[in-house]
Tab-separated table of C-alpha atoms in Angstrom:
chain	number	residue	atom	x	y	z
A	1	MET	CA	-102.454	-39.947	63.749
A	2	SER	CA	-101.873	-36.275	63.430
A	3	CYS	CA	-99.124	-34.560	61.520
A	4	HIS	CA	-99.186	-31.134	63.143
A	5	SER	CA	-99.101	-31.882	66.831
A	6	SER	CA	-95.546	-30.831	67.733
A	7	VAL	CA	-95.002	-27.339	69.094
A	8	THR	CA	-91.989	-25.119	69.696
A	9	HIS	CA	-91.675	-23.402	73.036
A	10	LEU	CA	-90.244	-19.921	73.134
A	11	HIS	CA	-88.253	-19.361	76.312
A	12	VAL	CA	-88.724	-15.697	77.031
A	13	SER	CA	-87.354	-15.555	80.557
A	14	PRO	CA	-83.850	-14.480	79.508
A	15	VAL	CA	-85.116	-11.493	77.478
A	16	GLY	CA	-84.200	-9.130	80.281
A	17	GLN	CA	-80.659	-10.431	80.397
A	18	ALA	CA	-80.259	-10.962	76.649
A	19	GLU	CA	-77.426	-9.004	75.130
A	20	ARG	CA	-78.290	-5.952	73.017
A	21	VAL	CA	-76.372	-6.357	69.770
A	22	PRO	CA	-75.857	-4.431	66.530
A	23	VAL	CA	-77.704	-6.113	63.643
A	24	HIS	CA	-76.919	-5.694	59.929
A	25	LEU	CA	-78.941	-7.007	56.970
A	26	LEU	CA	-76.529	-7.611	54.085
A	27	PRO	CA	-77.401	-7.718	50.369
A	28	CYS	CA	-75.606	-11.002	49.782
A	29	GLU	CA	-75.755	-14.559	51.008
A	30	ILE	CA	-72.864	-15.600	53.214
A	31	GLU	CA	-72.461	-19.359	53.316
A	32	HIS	CA	-71.587	-19.487	56.971
A	33	ASN	CA	-73.262	-19.641	60.327
A	34	GLY	CA	-71.136	-18.700	63.275
A	35	PRO	CA	-68.535	-16.325	64.687
A	36	ALA	CA	-67.022	-13.543	62.560
A	37	GLN	CA	-64.979	-10.464	63.406
A	38	VAL	CA	-67.722	-8.057	62.447
A	39	SER	CA	-66.698	-5.052	64.534
A	40	GLN	CA	-63.042	-5.304	63.558
A	41	TYR	CA	-63.418	-5.688	59.802
A	42	PHE	CA	-66.883	-4.315	59.012
A	43	THR	CA	-68.184	-1.842	61.571
A	44	ALA	CA	-64.766	-0.208	61.932
A	45	THR	CA	-64.793	0.956	58.297
A	46	MET	CA	-68.352	2.318	58.380
A	47	LYS	CA	-68.821	5.967	57.432
A	48	ASP	CA	-71.872	8.077	58.114
A	49	HIS	CA	-72.880	11.027	55.938
A	50	LYS	CA	-76.237	12.732	56.640
A	51	GLY	CA	-77.900	9.538	57.782
A	52	VAL	CA	-76.615	7.507	54.831
A	53	LYS	CA	-74.026	4.975	55.853
A	54	ALA	CA	-71.320	3.641	53.587
A	55	VAL	CA	-69.049	0.686	54.020
A	56	SER	CA	-66.792	-1.437	51.884
A	57	PHE	CA	-67.385	-5.157	52.074
A	58	ARG	CA	-65.274	-7.566	50.023
A	59	GLY	CA	-64.386	-4.707	47.675
A	60	ARG	CA	-68.003	-3.688	47.099
A	61	GLY	CA	-69.295	-0.352	48.275
A	62	LEU	CA	-72.523	-0.725	50.240
A	63	LYS	CA	-74.933	2.057	51.159
A	64	GLY	CA	-77.239	1.648	54.077
A	65	GLN	CA	-79.355	3.192	56.777
A	66	GLU	CA	-80.486	2.462	60.266
A	67	ILE	CA	-84.181	1.753	60.840
A	68	CYS	CA	-86.031	1.316	64.119
A	69	CYS	CA	-88.365	-1.479	65.079
A	70	PRO	CA	-91.986	-0.271	65.038
A	71	ALA	CA	-93.242	1.226	68.318
A	72	GLY	CA	-94.197	-1.467	70.798
A	73	TYR	CA	-92.065	-4.040	69.006
A	74	THR	CA	-88.677	-5.505	69.861
A	75	GLY	CA	-86.184	-7.332	67.709
A	76	LEU	CA	-85.323	-10.805	68.949
A	77	VAL	CA	-82.723	-13.264	67.756
A	78	LEU	CA	-83.967	-16.778	68.502
A	79	LYS	CA	-81.712	-19.798	68.806
A	80	ASP	CA	-82.516	-23.472	68.910
A	81	THR	CA	-81.538	-25.085	72.198
A	82	ASN	CA	-82.111	-28.697	71.158
A	83	LYS	CA	-79.124	-30.718	70.122
A	84	PRO	CA	-79.060	-31.469	66.406
A	85	GLY	CA	-80.491	-34.875	65.672
A	86	SER	CA	-82.202	-35.191	69.015
A	87	ASP	CA	-85.454	-37.042	68.763
A	88	GLN	CA	-87.432	-34.836	71.099
A	89	GLU	CA	-90.780	-33.958	69.608
A	90	ASP	CA	-91.249	-30.501	71.068
A	91	ARG	CA	-88.517	-28.005	70.435
A	92	ILE	CA	-87.348	-25.115	72.544
A	93	VAL	CA	-85.949	-21.834	71.276
A	94	ARG	CA	-84.511	-19.122	73.459
A	95	VAL	CA	-83.896	-15.413	72.978
A	96	SER	CA	-80.145	-15.134	72.477
A	97	SER	CA	-80.001	-11.395	71.802
A	98	VAL	CA	-82.251	-8.392	71.333
A	99	PHE	CA	-82.206	-5.200	69.230
A	100	ASP	CA	-84.425	-2.183	68.658
A	101	LYS	CA	-82.856	-0.925	65.462
A	102	LEU	CA	-81.181	-2.570	62.529
A	103	THR	CA	-78.977	-1.394	59.678
A	104	TYR	CA	-79.798	-2.625	56.204
A	105	TRP	CA	-77.421	-2.336	53.266
A	106	ASN	CA	-78.078	-1.930	49.541
A	107	LEU	CA	-75.589	-2.970	46.886
A	108	ASP	CA	-75.837	-0.025	44.511
A	109	ASN	CA	-78.746	2.196	45.426
A	110	PRO	CA	-78.760	4.712	48.236
A	111	PRO	CA	-81.393	3.831	50.856
A	112	THR	CA	-84.889	5.269	50.349
A	113	SER	CA	-88.276	4.897	52.017
A	114	ASP	CA	-89.320	2.718	49.054
A	115	ASP	CA	-86.857	-0.016	50.028
A	116	THR	CA	-88.800	-3.179	50.706
A	117	VAL	CA	-87.473	-3.698	54.210
A	118	VAL	CA	-88.550	-0.149	55.153
A	119	MET	CA	-92.037	-0.892	53.809
A	120	ALA	CA	-92.093	-4.201	55.646
A	121	MET	CA	-91.806	-2.231	58.890
A	122	ASP	CA	-95.281	-0.835	58.120
A	123	TRP	CA	-96.740	-4.327	58.324
A	124	PRO	CA	-97.292	-4.448	62.124
A	125	GLU	CA	-99.421	-1.290	62.074
A	126	LEU	CA	-101.468	-2.586	59.160
A	127	ALA	CA	-101.792	-6.003	60.787
A	128	GLU	CA	-103.223	-4.316	63.852
A	129	ALA	CA	-105.859	-2.546	61.749
A	130	ILE	CA	-106.799	-5.905	60.231
A	131	HIS	CA	-106.756	-7.955	63.420
A	132	GLU	CA	-107.664	-5.762	66.365
A	133	PRO	CA	-111.008	-6.997	67.736
A	134	ILE	CA	-114.095	-5.156	66.473
A	135	ASP	CA	-116.149	-3.555	69.239
A	136	GLU	CA	-119.514	-5.099	69.845
D	1	MET	CA	-74.526	-17.039	29.287
D	2	THR	CA	-73.389	-16.415	32.763
D	3	THR	CA	-72.616	-19.308	34.970
D	4	LYS	CA	-74.122	-19.170	38.400
D	5	LYS	CA	-71.985	-20.155	41.306
D	6	LYS	CA	-73.439	-23.182	42.986
D	7	ARG	CA	-74.451	-22.632	46.543
D	8	THR	CA	-74.408	-25.218	49.211
D	9	PRO	CA	-77.863	-25.831	50.623
D	10	ASN	CA	-78.451	-24.160	53.954
D	11	THR	CA	-79.120	-27.207	56.072
D	12	GLU	CA	-77.657	-26.008	59.349
D	13	ARG	CA	-79.981	-24.766	61.993
D	14	SER	CA	-79.155	-21.153	62.536
D	15	GLY	CA	-81.040	-18.484	64.381
D	16	TRP	CA	-84.092	-16.462	63.410
D	17	VAL	CA	-84.254	-12.703	63.393
D	18	VAL	CA	-87.722	-11.802	64.608
D	19	ILE	CA	-89.668	-8.608	65.209
D	20	ALA	CA	-92.311	-9.251	67.851
D	21	PRO	CA	-94.696	-7.162	69.953
D	22	ASP	CA	-93.583	-6.571	73.537
D	23	SER	CA	-96.675	-8.485	74.717
D	24	VAL	CA	-95.022	-11.705	73.495
D	25	THR	CA	-92.001	-11.400	75.756
D	26	ASP	CA	-93.798	-9.745	78.654
D	27	LYS	CA	-94.007	-12.691	80.959
D	28	ASN	CA	-94.853	-10.987	84.233
D	29	LYS	CA	-98.584	-11.605	84.043
D	30	HIS	CA	-98.472	-15.240	83.000
D	31	GLY	CA	-96.126	-17.978	83.981
D	32	SER	CA	-96.144	-19.888	80.732
D	33	ASP	CA	-93.940	-19.433	77.685
D	34	PRO	CA	-95.406	-18.635	74.273
D	35	VAL	CA	-95.518	-21.509	71.772
D	36	PHE	CA	-95.136	-21.685	68.013
D	37	LEU	CA	-97.646	-24.105	66.542
D	38	ARG	CA	-99.227	-25.098	63.251
D	39	LEU	CA	-102.887	-24.441	62.634
D	40	ARG	CA	-105.143	-24.640	59.605
D	41	ASN	CA	-104.783	-21.551	57.450
D	42	PRO	CA	-108.332	-20.294	56.737
D	43	SER	CA	-107.429	-19.064	53.264
D	44	THR	CA	-105.285	-21.915	51.932
D	45	ASP	CA	-106.699	-24.735	54.106
D	46	GLY	CA	-103.078	-25.879	54.595
D	47	ALA	CA	-100.789	-25.609	57.615
D	48	SER	CA	-99.390	-22.259	58.701
D	49	LEU	CA	-97.292	-21.219	61.642
D	50	TYR	CA	-98.823	-19.178	64.455
D	51	LEU	CA	-97.878	-18.236	67.991
D	52	LEU	CA	-99.986	-18.432	71.136
D	53	GLY	CA	-98.947	-16.238	74.059
D	54	SER	CA	-99.991	-15.110	77.526
D	55	GLY	CA	-101.387	-18.509	78.499
D	56	ASP	CA	-103.167	-18.963	75.142
D	57	GLU	CA	-104.969	-15.654	75.531
D	58	TRP	CA	-103.385	-13.960	72.507
D	59	LEU	CA	-102.891	-15.332	69.014
D	60	TYR	CA	-100.166	-14.058	66.714
D	61	GLU	CA	-99.468	-14.521	63.046
D	62	VAL	CA	-95.938	-15.416	61.937
D	63	LYS	CA	-94.828	-14.126	58.540
D	64	ALA	CA	-91.362	-14.110	57.036
D	65	PHE	CA	-90.096	-11.208	55.000
D	66	GLU	CA	-87.692	-12.757	52.583
D	67	GLU	CA	-85.518	-11.480	49.791
D	68	GLU	CA	-83.084	-13.529	47.764
D	69	PHE	CA	-79.377	-13.352	48.655
D	70	HIS	CA	-79.461	-11.836	52.104
D	71	SER	CA	-77.682	-12.706	55.326
D	72	TRP	CA	-77.337	-11.139	58.761
D	73	PHE	CA	-74.541	-9.948	60.977
D	74	VAL	CA	-75.772	-10.438	64.530
D	75	GLY	CA	-73.226	-9.044	66.950
D	76	GLU	CA	-69.970	-10.852	66.215
D	77	ALA	CA	-71.520	-13.617	64.158
D	78	VAL	CA	-72.830	-14.361	60.694
D	79	GLN	CA	-76.290	-15.751	60.210
D	80	ARG	CA	-76.795	-17.109	56.737
D	81	ASP	CA	-80.607	-17.109	56.766
D	82	GLY	CA	-81.491	-13.533	55.790
D	83	ARG	CA	-85.192	-13.674	56.590
D	84	LEU	CA	-86.858	-11.156	58.863
D	85	VAL	CA	-89.736	-12.763	60.700
D	86	PHE	CA	-92.709	-10.657	61.784
D	87	VAL	CA	-94.872	-11.760	64.688
D	88	THR	CA	-98.060	-9.669	64.777
D	89	PRO	CA	-101.353	-9.934	66.692
D	90	MET	CA	-104.036	-11.934	64.926
D	91	ASP	CA	-107.797	-12.035	65.401
D	92	PRO	CA	-108.519	-15.661	66.444
D	93	LEU	CA	-111.990	-15.428	64.893
D	94	PHE	CA	-110.391	-15.800	61.452
D	95	LEU	CA	-109.146	-19.270	62.434
D	96	ILE	CA	-112.335	-20.254	64.280
D	97	LEU	CA	-114.664	-19.104	61.502
D	98	PRO	CA	-114.092	-22.050	59.082
D	99	TYR	CA	-115.026	-24.550	61.816
D	100	LEU	CA	-118.218	-22.676	62.685
D	101	MET	CA	-119.129	-22.353	59.017
D	102	LYS	CA	-118.640	-26.062	58.484
D	103	SER	CA	-120.862	-27.044	61.386
D	104	GLY	CA	-123.306	-24.285	60.473
D	105	ARG	CA	-124.402	-26.292	57.450
D	106	GLU	CA	-126.331	-28.520	59.833
D	107	GLY	CA	-128.195	-25.454	61.044
D	108	LYS	CA	-128.041	-26.479	64.699
D	109	PHE	CA	-126.882	-24.532	67.731
D	110	GLN	CA	-123.843	-26.344	69.151
D	111	PRO	CA	-121.263	-25.849	71.901
D	112	VAL	CA	-118.131	-24.341	70.301
D	113	ASP	CA	-115.788	-26.843	71.901
D	114	GLN	CA	-117.549	-29.562	69.905
D	115	VAL	CA	-117.228	-27.580	66.724
D	116	VAL	CA	-113.644	-26.337	66.864
D	117	LYS	CA	-112.038	-29.743	66.453
D	118	ASP	CA	-109.547	-30.929	63.860
D	119	GLU	CA	-107.856	-34.301	63.542
D	120	ASP	CA	-104.985	-32.815	61.573
D	121	PHE	CA	-104.540	-29.881	63.943
D	122	PRO	CA	-105.412	-31.049	67.463
D	123	ALA	CA	-104.053	-27.799	68.918
D	124	CYS	CA	-106.913	-25.830	67.327
D	125	SER	CA	-108.988	-26.267	70.499
D	126	ARG	CA	-106.482	-23.965	72.240
D	127	LEU	CA	-107.954	-21.133	70.165
D	128	LEU	CA	-110.981	-21.237	72.426
D	129	SER	CA	-108.873	-19.838	75.277
D	130	CYS	CA	-108.213	-16.712	73.241
D	131	SER	CA	-110.132	-13.607	74.096
D	132	CYS	CA	-112.665	-13.018	71.328
D	133	SER	CA	-116.427	-12.727	70.913
D	134	PHE	CA	-118.231	-15.368	68.864
D	135	LEU	CA	-121.161	-12.951	68.530
D	136	HIS	CA	-119.426	-11.367	65.523
D	137	ILE	CA	-119.770	-14.546	63.512
D	138	ALA	CA	-122.535	-16.546	65.194
D	139	GLU	CA	-125.885	-16.404	66.932
D	140	GLU	CA	-125.939	-17.447	70.554
D	141	LYS	CA	-128.419	-19.378	72.657
D	142	GLU	CA	-128.102	-19.993	76.354
D	143	VAL	CA	-129.710	-23.074	77.839
D	144	GLY	CA	-129.227	-24.026	81.446
D	145	GLY	CA	-126.139	-21.891	81.833
D	146	LEU	CA	-124.542	-23.437	78.744
D	147	LYS	CA	-123.857	-21.449	75.601
D	148	PHE	CA	-124.604	-22.733	72.109
D	149	HIS	CA	-123.631	-21.083	68.844
D	150	ARG	CA	-124.698	-21.211	65.209
D	151	TYR	CA	-122.833	-19.620	62.309
D	152	SER	CA	-124.434	-16.445	60.964
D	153	GLN	CA	-123.507	-15.279	57.482
D	154	GLU	CA	-125.162	-11.918	58.116
D	155	ARG	CA	-123.135	-11.214	61.274
D	156	THR	CA	-119.959	-12.432	59.618
D	157	MET	CA	-120.428	-10.116	56.646
D	158	ASN	CA	-121.019	-7.125	58.907
D	159	TRP	CA	-117.963	-8.009	60.994
D	160	LEU	CA	-115.766	-8.383	57.901
D	161	LYS	CA	-117.115	-5.150	56.434
D	162	LYS	CA	-116.076	-3.268	59.577
D	163	LYS	CA	-112.628	-4.817	59.263
D	164	VAL	CA	-112.309	-3.780	55.616
D	165	GLU	CA	-113.368	-0.218	56.452
D	166	ARG	CA	-110.935	0.065	59.334
D	167	THR	CA	-108.114	-1.371	57.220
D	168	ALA	CA	-108.924	1.040	54.378
D	169	ALA	CA	-108.721	3.929	56.847
D	170	ALA	CA	-105.336	2.693	58.096
D	171	LEU	CA	-104.030	2.429	54.526
D	172	LYS	CA	-105.133	5.991	53.945
D	173	THR	CA	-103.424	7.231	57.091
D	174	LYS	CA	-100.248	5.386	56.197
D	175	ASN	CA	-100.566	6.799	52.695
D	176	VAL	CA	-99.966	3.420	51.129
D	177	SER	CA	-99.970	3.632	47.368
D	178	VAL	CA	-103.026	1.699	46.236
D	179	GLY	CA	-104.248	3.199	43.011
D	180	GLU	CA	-101.410	4.840	41.105
D	181	GLY	CA	-100.411	3.311	37.837
D	182	VAL	CA	-103.725	1.545	37.622
D	183	LYS	CA	-105.385	3.887	35.167
D	184	SER	CA	-105.604	2.700	31.628
D	185	THR	CA	-106.928	4.174	28.433
D	186	THR	CA	-109.411	1.336	28.144
D	187	TYR	CA	-110.853	2.047	31.564
D	188	ILE	CA	-112.997	5.121	31.803
D	189	ARG	CA	-113.789	6.398	35.228
D	190	ILE	CA	-117.245	7.869	35.509
D	191	LYS	CA	-116.833	8.636	39.193
D	192	SER	CA	-114.976	11.651	40.508
D	193	GLU	CA	-111.323	11.242	41.389
D	194	SER	CA	-111.895	11.193	45.149
D	195	GLU	CA	-114.614	8.555	44.904
D	196	GLY	CA	-112.304	6.480	42.769
D	197	ARG	CA	-109.607	6.709	45.437
D	198	GLU	CA	-112.044	5.578	48.136
D	199	GLU	CA	-112.871	2.521	46.077
D	200	ASP	CA	-109.178	1.784	45.533
D	201	TYR	CA	-108.576	1.784	49.282
D	202	LEU	CA	-111.589	-0.463	49.903
D	203	ARG	CA	-110.503	-2.920	47.231
D	204	TYR	CA	-106.968	-3.018	48.554
D	205	ALA	CA	-108.263	-3.570	52.098
D	206	HIS	CA	-110.598	-6.279	50.826
D	207	GLY	CA	-107.548	-7.931	49.241
D	208	LEU	CA	-105.710	-7.868	52.579
D	209	ILE	CA	-108.670	-9.321	54.523
D	210	SER	CA	-109.103	-11.997	51.830
D	211	GLU	CA	-105.769	-13.482	52.913
D	212	TYR	CA	-107.612	-14.686	56.025
D	213	ILE	CA	-110.859	-16.057	54.589
D	214	SER	CA	-111.922	-18.613	52.002
D	215	GLU	CA	-112.312	-17.639	48.376
D	216	ALA	CA	-116.108	-18.072	48.538
D	217	LEU	CA	-116.332	-15.783	51.553
D	218	SER	CA	-114.061	-13.253	49.880
D	219	LYS	CA	-116.421	-13.080	46.894
D	220	ALA	CA	-119.466	-12.730	49.132
D	221	LEU	CA	-117.721	-9.948	51.025
D	222	LEU	CA	-116.988	-8.058	47.817
D	223	LYS	CA	-120.699	-8.199	47.018
D	224	HIS	CA	-121.594	-7.076	50.548
D	225	LEU	CA	-119.260	-4.096	50.140
D	226	GLY	CA	-121.120	-3.146	46.964
D	227	LEU	CA	-117.999	-3.519	44.849
D	228	PRO	CA	-118.441	-5.177	41.460
D	229	GLU	CA	-116.390	-8.267	40.831
D	230	LEU	CA	-113.582	-7.776	38.345
D	231	THR	CA	-112.223	-10.544	36.197
D	232	SER	CA	-108.489	-10.722	35.888
D	233	PRO	CA	-105.828	-13.185	34.827
D	234	LYS	CA	-105.159	-13.888	38.484
D	235	GLU	CA	-108.780	-14.635	39.268
D	236	ALA	CA	-109.268	-16.625	36.089
D	237	GLU	CA	-106.568	-19.012	37.256
D	238	PRO	CA	-107.932	-22.292	38.595
D	239	PRO	CA	-108.100	-21.999	42.404
D	240	ALA	CA	-106.219	-25.242	42.964
D	241	LYS	CA	-103.214	-23.953	41.069
D	242	LYS	CA	-103.296	-20.637	42.865
D	243	ARG	CA	-103.411	-22.327	46.233
D	244	LYS	CA	-100.580	-24.652	45.454
D	245	LEU	CA	-98.436	-21.675	44.654
D	246	SER	CA	-99.358	-19.676	47.704
D	247	ASP	CA	-98.884	-22.260	50.415
D	248	LYS	CA	-95.858	-24.037	49.016
D	249	PRO	CA	-93.441	-22.723	51.642
D	250	VAL	CA	-95.504	-24.038	54.541
D	251	GLU	CA	-96.302	-27.396	53.049
D	252	ALA	CA	-92.741	-28.017	51.964
D	253	GLY	CA	-91.843	-29.782	55.168
D	254	GLU	CA	-92.429	-30.244	58.808
D	255	ASP	CA	-89.549	-27.977	59.767
D	256	TYR	CA	-91.034	-25.016	61.542
D	257	THR	CA	-88.311	-22.789	60.169
D	258	LYS	CA	-90.422	-22.768	57.009
D	259	PHE	CA	-92.331	-19.676	57.908
D	260	ASN	CA	-95.341	-18.351	56.072
D	261	SER	CA	-93.349	-16.471	53.532
D	262	ALA	CA	-95.744	-16.834	50.608
D	263	ASP	CA	-97.238	-13.433	51.180
D	264	PHE	CA	-93.906	-11.704	51.126
D	265	ALA	CA	-92.440	-13.573	48.195
D	266	ARG	CA	-92.665	-11.993	44.821
D	267	LYS	CA	-94.602	-14.197	42.469
D	268	PRO	CA	-92.783	-15.245	39.313
D	269	PRO	CA	-93.963	-13.273	36.308
D	270	LYS	CA	-96.365	-15.164	34.102
D	271	LYS	CA	-96.632	-14.892	30.365
D	272	MET	CA	-99.703	-12.841	29.524
D	273	THR	CA	-101.538	-12.178	26.326
D	274	ALA	CA	-102.078	-8.585	25.241
D	275	ALA	CA	-105.689	-8.769	26.363
D	276	GLN	CA	-104.693	-10.071	29.782
D	277	LYS	CA	-102.125	-7.301	30.103
D	278	THR	CA	-104.816	-4.725	29.472
D	279	LEU	CA	-107.050	-6.377	32.028
D	280	ALA	CA	-104.230	-6.483	34.537
D	281	LYS	CA	-103.733	-2.766	34.127
D	282	VAL	CA	-107.363	-2.090	34.843
D	283	ASP	CA	-107.999	-3.995	37.992
D	284	LYS	CA	-104.686	-4.233	39.815
D	285	SER	CA	-106.023	-2.210	42.710
D	286	GLY	CA	-108.505	-4.808	43.848
D	287	MET	CA	-106.109	-7.689	43.650
D	288	LYS	CA	-103.276	-6.266	45.646
D	289	SER	CA	-102.129	-8.408	48.475
D	290	MET	CA	-99.192	-8.388	50.834
D	291	SER	CA	-96.804	-9.307	48.049
D	292	SER	CA	-97.486	-6.128	46.154
D	293	PHE	CA	-97.530	-4.156	49.360
D	294	PHE	CA	-93.889	-5.013	49.807
D	295	SER	CA	-92.926	-4.510	46.190
D	296	PRO	CA	-91.425	-1.188	45.171
D	297	LYS	CA	-94.031	1.491	44.566
D	298	SER	CA	-94.807	2.330	40.984
D	299	LYS	CA	-93.058	5.493	40.036
């Protein structure tokens, strides 16, 4: 009896064909998963002033900025391909879209390099210093 | 009192927004797909999510960056789950080390495939396909073309020391704030300012490496680095309690969407006595882990 034997396969073959999409990280929880008219009602009202973006969302002014994925890294959006409730032990996820930059939005504060998501982007470089094999 | 709007639990399976090295998706060299799997976390001893890629040659760590009340717009769709998942290369020796240490107590040279075995995590044997050198953590004997290994504390300490030094150098290059706001009137520095900074970087790096080793090994490493042990409210906490807190997100269920977010989550503030507060001021630098790395810098 083992409790950790199931694995999840990541289908990477469609990465080349995966759609490149704009990605926004919003400072609120939206209780919905699924289609929304993002470009019509959100992106269309976006303004850009010296690298700082502004947008109005549900009557709240958001300030944001675009940040790039670290060098050598790609953004992937993974989707479950198994039908809900299926009993299959191993799961399969596929790459549904890709991105190499994302826009994050703050509620009140203008974006700065101290924003946590900006600092999180430093993690891969630090992880490499920690984990790269030591020469013999 | 403000009333909080009740939120429906997020039970639907949505997508995951992931940042991964190109080596994960580069499939040209190998025919097989990467797999997410659970392995024994060397620091917490519980289950954590990892990824094996390139035909089990490369191991990756999976960590979720998570802030409350966030969601994504992905193209023309909403994704409620606002986590950003980082997949980063991981040294497989960190996961192999606990198995070698355990068998090392017998003091015998043994074949690694008989040592790296785990009833709870049968997939751990796949780690042996990863490219890594056991010579960093073990002595080797070759008999009749077969290799046998025995855990070496001395080699392990030297290997970990090199890792701490390299990490400290990277922190310096990245100019990560490690020491500011740590000074206190009750703590008198005898060393020069630059020496003090060096020690701050080493302690911070030691804190980062300690996320991948057992508490006992972390203490031994501190000694090996020539850094005195500091007592703090965090360290004074019983280890069991500390562990429970740190691996809660991974033990919460079998759903693999529960990523290893403990290191990114901000710990709830604890009530401290005045004396503990003073102590906390003094030794913050050595205790910093990923959670503080992602907290706003002290102004």
